[in-house]
Coordinates of C-alpha atoms and ligand atoms in Angstrom, one line a residue:
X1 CA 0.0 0.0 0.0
X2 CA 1.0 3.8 -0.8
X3 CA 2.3 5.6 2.0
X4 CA -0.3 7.8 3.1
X5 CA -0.1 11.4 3.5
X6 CA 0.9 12.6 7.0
X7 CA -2.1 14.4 8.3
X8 CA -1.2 17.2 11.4
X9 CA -4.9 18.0 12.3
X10 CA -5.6 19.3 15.3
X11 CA -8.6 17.2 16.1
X12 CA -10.5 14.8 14.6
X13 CA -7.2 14.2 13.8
X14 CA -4.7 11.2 12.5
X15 CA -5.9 7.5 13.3
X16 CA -3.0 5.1 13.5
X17 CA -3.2 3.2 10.3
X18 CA -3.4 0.2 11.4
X19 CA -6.9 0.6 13.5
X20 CA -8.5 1.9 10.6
X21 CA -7.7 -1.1 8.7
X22 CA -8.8 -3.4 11.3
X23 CA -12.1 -1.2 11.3
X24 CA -12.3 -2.0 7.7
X25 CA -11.8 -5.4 7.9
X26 CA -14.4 -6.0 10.3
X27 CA -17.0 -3.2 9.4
X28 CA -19.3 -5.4 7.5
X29 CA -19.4 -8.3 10.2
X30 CA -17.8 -7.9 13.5
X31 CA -16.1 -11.2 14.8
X32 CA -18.8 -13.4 13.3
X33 CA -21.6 -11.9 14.4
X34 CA -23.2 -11.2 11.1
X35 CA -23.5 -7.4 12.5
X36 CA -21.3 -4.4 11.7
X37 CA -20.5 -2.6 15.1
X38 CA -22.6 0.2 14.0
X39 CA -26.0 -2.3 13.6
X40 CA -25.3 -3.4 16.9
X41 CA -27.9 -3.2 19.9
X42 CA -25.9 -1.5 22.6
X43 CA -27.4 -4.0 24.9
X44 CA -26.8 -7.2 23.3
X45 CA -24.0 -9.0 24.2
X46 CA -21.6 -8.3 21.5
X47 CA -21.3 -4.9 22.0
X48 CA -21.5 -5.2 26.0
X49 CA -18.6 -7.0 25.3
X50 CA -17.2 -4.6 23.5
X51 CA -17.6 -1.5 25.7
X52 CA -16.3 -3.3 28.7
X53 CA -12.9 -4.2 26.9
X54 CA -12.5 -0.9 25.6
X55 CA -13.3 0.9 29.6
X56 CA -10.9 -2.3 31.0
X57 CA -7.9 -1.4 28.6
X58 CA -8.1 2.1 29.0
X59 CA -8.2 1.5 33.0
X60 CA -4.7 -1.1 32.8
X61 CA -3.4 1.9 30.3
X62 CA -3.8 4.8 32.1
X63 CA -3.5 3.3 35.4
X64 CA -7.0 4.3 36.8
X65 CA -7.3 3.8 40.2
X66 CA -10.5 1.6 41.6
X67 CA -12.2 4.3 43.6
X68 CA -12.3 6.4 39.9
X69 CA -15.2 5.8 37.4
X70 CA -14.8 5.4 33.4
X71 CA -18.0 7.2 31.5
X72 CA -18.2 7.4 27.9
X73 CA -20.6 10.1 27.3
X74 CA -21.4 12.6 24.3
X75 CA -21.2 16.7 24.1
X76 CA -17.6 16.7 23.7
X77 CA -15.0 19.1 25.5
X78 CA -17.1 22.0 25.5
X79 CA -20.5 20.0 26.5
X80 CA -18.5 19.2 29.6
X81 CA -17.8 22.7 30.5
X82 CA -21.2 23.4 31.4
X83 CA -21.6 19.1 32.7
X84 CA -18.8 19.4 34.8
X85 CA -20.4 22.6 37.0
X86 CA -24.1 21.1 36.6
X87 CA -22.7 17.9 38.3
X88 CA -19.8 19.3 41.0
X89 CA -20.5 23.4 41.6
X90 CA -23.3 22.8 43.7
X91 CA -24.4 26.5 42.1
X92 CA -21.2 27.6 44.3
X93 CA -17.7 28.6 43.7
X94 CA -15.4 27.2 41.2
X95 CA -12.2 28.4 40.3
X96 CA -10.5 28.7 36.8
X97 CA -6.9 29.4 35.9
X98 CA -7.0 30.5 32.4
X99 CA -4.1 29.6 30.5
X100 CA -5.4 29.9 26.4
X101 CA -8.6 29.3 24.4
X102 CA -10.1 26.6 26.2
X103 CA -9.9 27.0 29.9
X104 CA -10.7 30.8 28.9
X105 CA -14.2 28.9 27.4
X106 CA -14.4 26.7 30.1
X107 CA -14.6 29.8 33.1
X108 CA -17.0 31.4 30.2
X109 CA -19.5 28.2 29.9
X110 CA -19.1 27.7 33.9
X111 CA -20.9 31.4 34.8
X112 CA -24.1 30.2 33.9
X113 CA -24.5 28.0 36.6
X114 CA -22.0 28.7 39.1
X115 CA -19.4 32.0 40.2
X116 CA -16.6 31.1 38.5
X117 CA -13.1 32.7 39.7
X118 CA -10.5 33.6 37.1
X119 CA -7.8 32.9 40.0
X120 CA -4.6 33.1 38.0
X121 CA -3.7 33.8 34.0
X122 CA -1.3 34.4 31.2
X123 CA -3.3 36.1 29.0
X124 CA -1.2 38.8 29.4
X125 CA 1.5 37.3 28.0
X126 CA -0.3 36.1 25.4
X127 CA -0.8 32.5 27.0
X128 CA 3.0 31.1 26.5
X129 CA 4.1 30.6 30.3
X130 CA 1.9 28.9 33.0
X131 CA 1.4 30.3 36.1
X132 CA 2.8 29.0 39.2
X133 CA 0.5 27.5 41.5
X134 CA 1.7 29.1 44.3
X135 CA 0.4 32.2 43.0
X136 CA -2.5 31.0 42.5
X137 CA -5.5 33.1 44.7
X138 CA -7.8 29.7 45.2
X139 CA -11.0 30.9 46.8
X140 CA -11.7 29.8 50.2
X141 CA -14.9 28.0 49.2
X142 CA -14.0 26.7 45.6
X143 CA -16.1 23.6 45.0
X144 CA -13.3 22.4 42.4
X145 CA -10.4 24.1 40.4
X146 CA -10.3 23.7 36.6
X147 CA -7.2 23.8 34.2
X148 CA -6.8 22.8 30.7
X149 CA -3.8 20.4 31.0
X150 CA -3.0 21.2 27.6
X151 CA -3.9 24.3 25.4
X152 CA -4.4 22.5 22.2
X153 CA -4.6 26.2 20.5
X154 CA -1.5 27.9 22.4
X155 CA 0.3 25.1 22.6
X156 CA 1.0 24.9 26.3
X157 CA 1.2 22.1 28.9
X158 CA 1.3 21.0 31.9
X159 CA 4.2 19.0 32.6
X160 CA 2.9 18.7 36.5
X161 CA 0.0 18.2 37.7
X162 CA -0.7 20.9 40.2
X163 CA -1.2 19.4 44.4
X164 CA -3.9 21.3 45.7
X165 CA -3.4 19.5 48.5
X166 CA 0.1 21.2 49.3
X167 CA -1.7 24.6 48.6
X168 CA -3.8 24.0 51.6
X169 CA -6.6 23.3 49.3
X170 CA -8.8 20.6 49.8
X171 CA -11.4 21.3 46.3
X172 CA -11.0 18.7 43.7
X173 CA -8.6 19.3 40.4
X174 CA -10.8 18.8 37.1
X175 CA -8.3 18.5 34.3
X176 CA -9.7 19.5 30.8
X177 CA -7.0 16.7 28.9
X178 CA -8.8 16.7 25.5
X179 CA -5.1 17.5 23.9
X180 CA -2.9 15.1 25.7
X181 CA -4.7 12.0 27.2
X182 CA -2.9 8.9 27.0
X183 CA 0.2 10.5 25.4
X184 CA 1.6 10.4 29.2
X185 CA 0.8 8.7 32.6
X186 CA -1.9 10.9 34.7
X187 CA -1.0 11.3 38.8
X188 CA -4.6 10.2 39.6
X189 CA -3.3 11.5 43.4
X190 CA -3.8 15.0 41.9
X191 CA -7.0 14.4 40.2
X192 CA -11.1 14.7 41.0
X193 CA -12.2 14.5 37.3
X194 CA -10.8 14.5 34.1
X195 CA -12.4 14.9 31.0
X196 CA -12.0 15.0 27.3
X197 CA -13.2 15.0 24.0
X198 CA -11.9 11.2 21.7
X199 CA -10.9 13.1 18.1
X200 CA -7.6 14.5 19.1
X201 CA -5.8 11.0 21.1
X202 CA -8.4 8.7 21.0
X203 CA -10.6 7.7 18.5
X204 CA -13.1 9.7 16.1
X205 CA -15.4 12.1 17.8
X206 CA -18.3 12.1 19.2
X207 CA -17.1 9.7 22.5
X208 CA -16.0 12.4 25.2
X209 CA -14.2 10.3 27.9
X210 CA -15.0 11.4 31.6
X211 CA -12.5 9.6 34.4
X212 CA -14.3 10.9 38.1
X213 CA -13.7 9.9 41.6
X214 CA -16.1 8.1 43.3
X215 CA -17.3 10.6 46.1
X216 CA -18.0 13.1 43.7
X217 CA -20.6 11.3 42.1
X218 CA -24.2 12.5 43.4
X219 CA -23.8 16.1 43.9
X220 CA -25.7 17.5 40.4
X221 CA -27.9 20.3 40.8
X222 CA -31.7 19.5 40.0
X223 CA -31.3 21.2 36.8
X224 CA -28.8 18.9 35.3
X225 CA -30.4 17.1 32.1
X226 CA -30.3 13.2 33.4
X227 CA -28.3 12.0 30.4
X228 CA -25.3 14.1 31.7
X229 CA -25.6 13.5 35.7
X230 CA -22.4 11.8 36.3
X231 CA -24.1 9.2 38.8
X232 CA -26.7 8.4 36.1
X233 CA -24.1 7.9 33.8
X234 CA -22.1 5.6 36.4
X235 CA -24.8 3.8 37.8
X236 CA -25.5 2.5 33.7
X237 CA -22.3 1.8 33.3
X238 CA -22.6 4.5 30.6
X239 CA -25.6 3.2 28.7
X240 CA -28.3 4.8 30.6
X241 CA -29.0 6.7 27.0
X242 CA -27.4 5.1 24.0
X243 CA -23.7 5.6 24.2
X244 CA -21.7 6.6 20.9
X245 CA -21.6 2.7 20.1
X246 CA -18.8 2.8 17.1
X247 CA -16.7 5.9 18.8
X248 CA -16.4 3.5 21.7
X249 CA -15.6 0.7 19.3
X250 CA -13.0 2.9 17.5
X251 CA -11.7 4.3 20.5
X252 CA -11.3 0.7 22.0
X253 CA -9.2 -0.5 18.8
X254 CA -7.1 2.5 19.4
X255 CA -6.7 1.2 23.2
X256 CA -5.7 -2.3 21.8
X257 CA -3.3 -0.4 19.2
X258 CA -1.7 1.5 22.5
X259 CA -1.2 -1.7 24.4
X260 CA 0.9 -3.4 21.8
X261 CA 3.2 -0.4 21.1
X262 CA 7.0 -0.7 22.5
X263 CA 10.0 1.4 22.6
X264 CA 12.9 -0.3 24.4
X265 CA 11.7 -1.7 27.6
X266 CA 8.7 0.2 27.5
X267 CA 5.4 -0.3 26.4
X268 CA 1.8 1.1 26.4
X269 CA 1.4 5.0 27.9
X270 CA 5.2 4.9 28.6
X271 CA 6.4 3.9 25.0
X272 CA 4.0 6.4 23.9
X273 CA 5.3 9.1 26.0
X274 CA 9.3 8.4 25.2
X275 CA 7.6 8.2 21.7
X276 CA 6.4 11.6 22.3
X277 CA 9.3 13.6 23.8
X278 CA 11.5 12.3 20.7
X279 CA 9.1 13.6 18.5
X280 CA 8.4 16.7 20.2
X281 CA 12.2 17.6 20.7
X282 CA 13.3 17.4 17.1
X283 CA 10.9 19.7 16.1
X284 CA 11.1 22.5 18.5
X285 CA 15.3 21.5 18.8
X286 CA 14.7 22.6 14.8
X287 CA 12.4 25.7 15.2
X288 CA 14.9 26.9 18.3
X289 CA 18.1 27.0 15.5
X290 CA 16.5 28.4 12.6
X291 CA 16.2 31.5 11.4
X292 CA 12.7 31.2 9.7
X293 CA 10.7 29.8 12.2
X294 CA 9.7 30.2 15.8
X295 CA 8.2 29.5 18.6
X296 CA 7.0 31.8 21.2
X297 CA 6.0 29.5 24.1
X298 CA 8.5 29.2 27.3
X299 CA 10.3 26.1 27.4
X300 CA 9.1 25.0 30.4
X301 CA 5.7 24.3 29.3
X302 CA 5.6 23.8 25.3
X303 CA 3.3 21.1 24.3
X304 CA 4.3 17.8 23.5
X305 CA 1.3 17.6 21.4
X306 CA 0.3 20.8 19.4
X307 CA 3.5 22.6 18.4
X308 CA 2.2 25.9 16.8
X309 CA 5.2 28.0 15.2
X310 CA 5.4 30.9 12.6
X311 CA 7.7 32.3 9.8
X312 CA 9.5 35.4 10.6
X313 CA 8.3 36.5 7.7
X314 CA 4.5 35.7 7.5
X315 CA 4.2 36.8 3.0
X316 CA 5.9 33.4 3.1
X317 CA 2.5 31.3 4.8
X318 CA 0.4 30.5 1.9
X319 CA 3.8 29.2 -0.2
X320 CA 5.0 27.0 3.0
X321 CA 1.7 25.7 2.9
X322 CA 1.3 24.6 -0.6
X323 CA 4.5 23.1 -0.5
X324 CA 4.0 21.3 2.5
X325 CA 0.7 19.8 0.7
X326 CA 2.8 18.9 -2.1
X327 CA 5.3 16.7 0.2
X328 CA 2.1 14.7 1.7
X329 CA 1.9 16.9 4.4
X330 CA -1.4 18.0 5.6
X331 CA -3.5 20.8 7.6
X332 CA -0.5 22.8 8.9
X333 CA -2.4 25.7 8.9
X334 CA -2.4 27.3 12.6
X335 CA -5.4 28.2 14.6
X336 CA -7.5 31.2 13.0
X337 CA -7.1 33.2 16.7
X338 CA -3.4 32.8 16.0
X339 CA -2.5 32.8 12.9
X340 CA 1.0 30.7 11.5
X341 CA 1.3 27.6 11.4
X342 CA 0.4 24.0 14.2
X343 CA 1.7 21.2 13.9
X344 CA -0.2 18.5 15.9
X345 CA 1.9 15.5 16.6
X346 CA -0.7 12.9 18.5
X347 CA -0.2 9.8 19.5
X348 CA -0.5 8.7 15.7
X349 CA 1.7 10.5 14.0
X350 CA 5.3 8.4 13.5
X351 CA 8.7 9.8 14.5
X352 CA 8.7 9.6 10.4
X353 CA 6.0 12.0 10.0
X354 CA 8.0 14.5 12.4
X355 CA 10.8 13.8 10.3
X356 CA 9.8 14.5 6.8
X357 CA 8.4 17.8 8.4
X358 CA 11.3 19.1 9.6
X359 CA 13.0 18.0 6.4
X360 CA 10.2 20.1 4.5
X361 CA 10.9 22.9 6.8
X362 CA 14.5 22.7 6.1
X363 CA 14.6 22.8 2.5
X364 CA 11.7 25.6 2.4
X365 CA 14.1 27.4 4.8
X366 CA 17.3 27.3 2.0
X367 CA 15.0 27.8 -0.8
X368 CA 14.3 31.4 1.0
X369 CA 18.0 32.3 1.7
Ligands
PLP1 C1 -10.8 20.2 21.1 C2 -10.9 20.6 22.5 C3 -12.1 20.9 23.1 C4 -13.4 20.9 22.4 O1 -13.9 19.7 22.2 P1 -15.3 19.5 21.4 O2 -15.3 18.0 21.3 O3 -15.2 20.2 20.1 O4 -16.4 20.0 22.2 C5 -12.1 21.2 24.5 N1 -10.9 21.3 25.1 C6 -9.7 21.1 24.5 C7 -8.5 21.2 25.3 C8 -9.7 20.7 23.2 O5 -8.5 20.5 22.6

C-alpha cells in the first residue's frame, strides 16, 4: 500500500493506520456476528462485550485507580464545560486558571451555573508561560479548580499536575486533557475528574471520555439534564441513554493499538510518552536553530502535542503551505485566533512523520535564503 499522507490535524485528527484497517476489515461483520458494530444493539452481548474491553484497557493503560469511574458520554469538550459545573459546583464557587482558548471557554461556559473565579492567568503574556501554583489566589470556598492540561490552541502544557493538597486546598482538580490524554501517565493523586473529547488522542469524535472519583458522584444540581448526571451515567455503566456505540468501538481498537506499542523496555502509555518527547524535541530543537521559524511558548511548558510555530516572515505562509501539501503533508495551517502555522503530533503520528516535516521545513528554509 501507498504511504499515506501525514495528516497534522488538530482534532479529529490522524488514526494510526493500522486501527483503521482493522475497522475496515471488520466493518461489514464484526467477529462473526453477522452485524457491523454500527447495527449493533448497545445492549446485546456483542457490544457489552465490546464497551467493557475498551473501559478495561483504557483503565490497565492509564493506570486508573478503583475508587475512579470510566464514562463514555457525548457533548464533547465544550459539552463538559457546562456538565462538569451542573454535576460538582453545587451552584457555588469554582475556580478557573486560564491559561489559552479553552480554559478561557471553560470559566465562560461555567458562569451560567455557578461564580466562577479567574484565579490566575497568562493572558497577558499572550498565554506562553503557566502560572505557578503558588500564585495562584484559590478561593476559600471553591467547589473544584479547573485547568486545561493542555492548550491544544497555544500550545501549552502541563508537565505537573498541580497538588492542591500542598496549597492547603482541599477542592478537587478537574483537568480539561482533550489534547494530551494517553500521550503520558496521569497522577490520579492530583485528580477529582478528568475529562476530554476522543478526536484529538483517542478515536473519532463524538465519544467524550469522563474519568471521576467516586465521592463526587451524586452532587448534580436539579437542573442537570439526566443524560449528563455523572451518577446516572455511572450507575448504567454508561448506557443509561445510547452511548456513541462505534466511537467506543473505535476508540477501543485504538486502546488495543496503545497496548501493543514498545520502545525499548517500555510499552503502552510509557512507550508512547518516550515516543512523544523524541518527536516533540526534534521539532522544536529545529524551530529553536533556525532562522525562519519560531516558537513563542516558554520552554518549560511547550506542548508535547500541538506545536504551533510561525515564519518570521508571515508573506511566506500561503507558499510553505502549498508546498507542504505537495510533500504529503497535511493541515499545517495554525489556529484562526493565532494565525501561523500548528503542527499536531498525537499519539498517531510516527517519529517519520516529524521527520519528513522538519526535512520540508529545512529545505523551504534554504529555498528562502
Ligand atoms: C478540542 C478541544 C475541546 C473541544 O472539544 P469539542 O469536542 O469540540 O467540544 C475542548 N478542550 C480542549 C483542550 C480541546 O483541545
Amino acid at each position: 500500500m501507498t504511504q499515506r499522507p501525514y495528516n497534522f490535524s488538530a482534532g479529529p485528527a490522524a488514526m494510526p493506520e493500522e486501527v483503521l484497517q482493522q475497522a475496515a476489515a471488520e466493518m461489514l461483520d464484526w467477529h462473526g456476528s453477522g452485524l457491523g458494530v454500527m447495527e449493533m444493539s448497545h445492549r446485546g452481548k456483542e457490544f457489552m462485550s465490546i464497551a467493557a474491553q475498551a473501559e478495561a484497557d483504557l483503565r490497565e493503560l492509564l493506570a486508573v485507580p478503583a475508587n475512579f469511574r470510566i464514562l463514555f458520554m457525548q457533548g464533547g469538550g465544550l459539552a463538559e464545560n457546562a456538565i462538569v459545573p451542573l454535576n460538582l459546583s453545587r451552584g457555588g464557587t469554582v475556580d478557573f486558571v486560564v491559561t489559552g482558548s479553552w480554559s478561557q471557554k471553560s470559566a465562560k461556559e461555567a458562569r451560567k451555573y455557578a461564580t466562577a473565579n479567574v484565579i490566575a492567568s497568562s493572558e497577558a503574556d499572550g498565554h506562553t508561560t503557566l502560572p505557578a501554583p503558588a500564585s495562584w489566589k484559590l478561593s476559600a470556598d471553591a467547589q473544584y479548580v479547573h485547568i486545561c492540561s493542555n492548550e491544544t490552541i497555544h500550545g501549552v502544557e502541563f508537565h505537573e499536575l498541580p497538588d492542591l493538597k500542598s496549597l492547603g486546598c482541599d477542592a478537587p482538580l478537574v483537568i480539561d486533557f482533550s489534547s494530551h490524554v494517553a500521550s503520558r501517565p496521569v497522577d490520579w493523586s492530583r485528580v477529582g475528574l478528568a475529562f476530554g473529547g476522543a478526536q484529538k488522542n483517542l478515536g473519532p469524535a463524538g465519544v467524550t471520555l469522563v474519568v471521576v472519583r467516586e465521592d463526587l458522584l451524586g452532587r448534580a444540581l436539579p437542573i442537570c439534564p439526566s443524560a449528563f448526571e455523572y451518577k446516572t451515567v455511572a450507575d448504567n455503566a454508561s448506557m443509561y441513554n445510547t452511548p456513541p456505540t462505534y466511537g467506543i468501538y473505535m476508540a477501543g481498537l485504538v486502546f488495543q493499538w496503545l497496548k501493543r506499542q514498545r520502545e525499548g523496555d517500555l510499552t503502552g502509555i510509557a512507550a508512547m510518552e518516550a515516543r512523544n518527547i523524541a518527536k516533540a524535541r526534534l521539532l522544536y530543537d529545529f524551530i529553536d536553530q533556525s532562522a525562519l521559524y519560531v516558537n513563542k511558548v516558554a520552554e518549560n511548558c511547550r506542548s508535547r502535542m500541538n506545536i504551533p510555530f510561525f515564519l518570521r516572515d508571515e508573506s511566506r505562509n500561503d507558499a510553505f503551505l502549498a508546498g507542504a501539501r505537495e510533500r504529503g503533508l497535511l493541515q499545517l495551517k495554525g489556529h484562526k485566533s493565532v494565525g501561523g502555522m500548528r503542527a499536531s503530533i498525537y499519539n498517531a503520528m510516527p517519529l517519520a512523520g516529524v521527520q519528513a516535516l522538519v526535512s520540508y521545513m529545512r529545505d523551504f528554509e534554504k529555498e528562502q535564503a
